Amino acid sequence: MSAGRIPVMIPWLGEEEARAASDAVLSGWVAQGPRVAEFERAFAERTGAGHAVAVSSCTTALHLSLHVLGIGPGDEVVVPSLSFIATANAVRYTGARPVFADVGLTTGNLTPETVDAVRTPRTRAVLAVHQGGVPADVHALRAACAEWDLPLVEDAACAIGSTVGGKPVGHGALLATWSFHPRKLVTTGEGGMVTTDDADRAARLRRLREHGMNASAAERHASGTPVLESYLEVGFNYRMTDIQAAVGLVQLAKLDTMITRRRALAARYDRLLRGIPGLCPVGDPAHGQSNFQSYWVLLDADFPVGRDDLLGTLAAAGISARRGIMAAHLEPAYAGHPAVPLPVTERISRDSLILPLFHTMTEAQQDRIVATLREQARG
Ligand SMILES: *Cc1c(COP(=O)(O)O)cnc(C)c1O
């Protein structure tokens, strides 16, 4: 059996992406231009959104989304602590205060009940995450937010191609944000997207990502006559390049194949891990399907080894697992930041680990991981 190291994730990139990037370079137009526009159209279609606005990362997508909602100093935004730290940080960029809510144990996501528990008169928005690709119950969250008259932003960084009630995550979202970091399914190296059904909001997002300019560089270039741009408000430079978009277009066309493969590997993990006492794998929630961007297992008291020791044993066996989703409120960056008790968040972040799962993973690699887990389960 091969003793090679098994990484937690490998992006599925090949010759086609390399050629697309090369074509973009050779075209002479490398900044935001026609390929970004084409990627946006393809992305909106795939996610069932009216408009897609490409940006430099999901972090900047989150910042812009909160900015266009007018969130600012004195406001509170309800977020899960159980998320990559960018979710909470984006709230900080606006000057508002992230208020951490707990999550459901099986999905790792906000629920109407956990949001309601921390809502105050200063709450101006709810920022829900589709954690690790597991879709949040957006129908329940949207209904609750409508009742409270609060906008719901969806951090879908991990969840491209996940579904809720048969529809892609992002469908019907007020604002959803996406990541193309290589740890996610579709990658452009770095990159992000905001989707929305609102044409005016999309137009403002396009302006804000480009210094608040009323005419993009590409538009000015395409126009035969001089276009004197003006700067309508203070914006940002959050643009994506055409080189990235060229890669993204190829990646997006491979998405369905990626998801089929990841779901098959996740189902195989489930079959092989079933029956190991004290080890509980993440699965699809009742309301939708995951793309299995992350496949995590939660250890309970029956498991004879602690999470960190188990990670160490796996690493020694050449298997790169990862600690489960982090809890932002436990990080030094949030020391002293007030938070209600978050028992489920702390339990998931302390007792879960993410197992390797990538497109080109072999059954032999998966068997090696399962064998190591089974051995540890025997104590
Ligand atoms: C990865 C991730 C982000 C940040 O995405 P970038 O594109 O790297 O900025 C934000 N939120 C969640 C939930 C993520 O997993």
mmCIF file of C-alpha atoms in Angstrom, residues 105-109 131-136 162-163 263 266-267 270 280-292 294-298:
data_model
loop_
_atom_site.group_PDB
_atom_site.id
_atom_site.type_symbol
_atom_site.label_atom_id
_atom_site.label_comp_id
_atom_site.label_asym_id
_atom_site.label_seq_id
_atom_site.Cartn_x
_atom_site.Cartn_y
_atom_site.Cartn_z
ATOM 1 C CA LEU A 105 -25.527 20.321 16.379
ATOM 2 C CA THR A 106 -26.158 18.305 13.210
ATOM 3 C CA THR A 107 -25.716 21.070 10.602
ATOM 4 C CA GLY A 108 -23.321 23.486 12.320
ATOM 5 C CA ASN A 109 -25.537 26.324 11.086
ATOM 6 C CA GLN A 131 -20.989 25.698 6.832
ATOM 7 C CA GLY A 132 -18.674 23.300 5.049
ATOM 8 C CA GLY A 133 -21.233 23.037 2.248
ATOM 9 C CA VAL A 134 -24.044 21.872 4.553
ATOM 10 C CA PRO A 135 -26.946 24.103 3.560
ATOM 11 C CA ALA A 136 -28.554 26.174 6.304
ATOM 12 C CA SER A 162 -25.313 22.513 -2.447
ATOM 13 C CA THR A 163 -29.105 22.523 -2.563
ATOM 14 C CA ARG A 263 -20.952 12.908 -2.781
ATOM 15 C CA ALA A 266 -18.817 10.945 1.248
ATOM 16 C CA ALA A 267 -21.338 8.104 0.903
ATOM 17 C CA ASP A 270 -20.463 6.866 5.639
ATOM 18 C CA CYS A 280 -20.626 10.596 14.082
ATOM 19 C CA PRO A 281 -20.186 11.740 10.445
ATOM 20 C CA VAL A 282 -21.812 14.902 9.054
ATOM 21 C CA GLY A 283 -24.576 14.195 6.530
ATOM 22 C CA ASP A 284 -27.279 15.857 4.471
ATOM 23 C CA PRO A 285 -29.866 17.766 6.499
ATOM 24 C CA ALA A 286 -33.576 16.992 5.956
ATOM 25 C CA HIS A 287 -34.026 20.212 3.939
ATOM 26 C CA GLY A 288 -31.224 19.813 1.389
ATOM 27 C CA GLN A 289 -28.005 18.307 0.091
ATOM 28 C CA SER A 290 -24.372 19.161 0.793
ATOM 29 C CA ASN A 291 -21.625 19.446 -1.803
ATOM 30 C CA PHE A 292 -19.351 17.992 0.931
ATOM 31 C CA SER A 294 -15.885 19.544 4.107
ATOM 32 C CA TYR A 295 -16.529 16.065 5.450
ATOM 33 C CA TRP A 296 -16.277 16.183 9.221
ATOM 34 C CA VAL A 297 -16.839 13.661 11.974
ATOM 35 C CA LEU A 298 -17.871 14.525 15.519
#
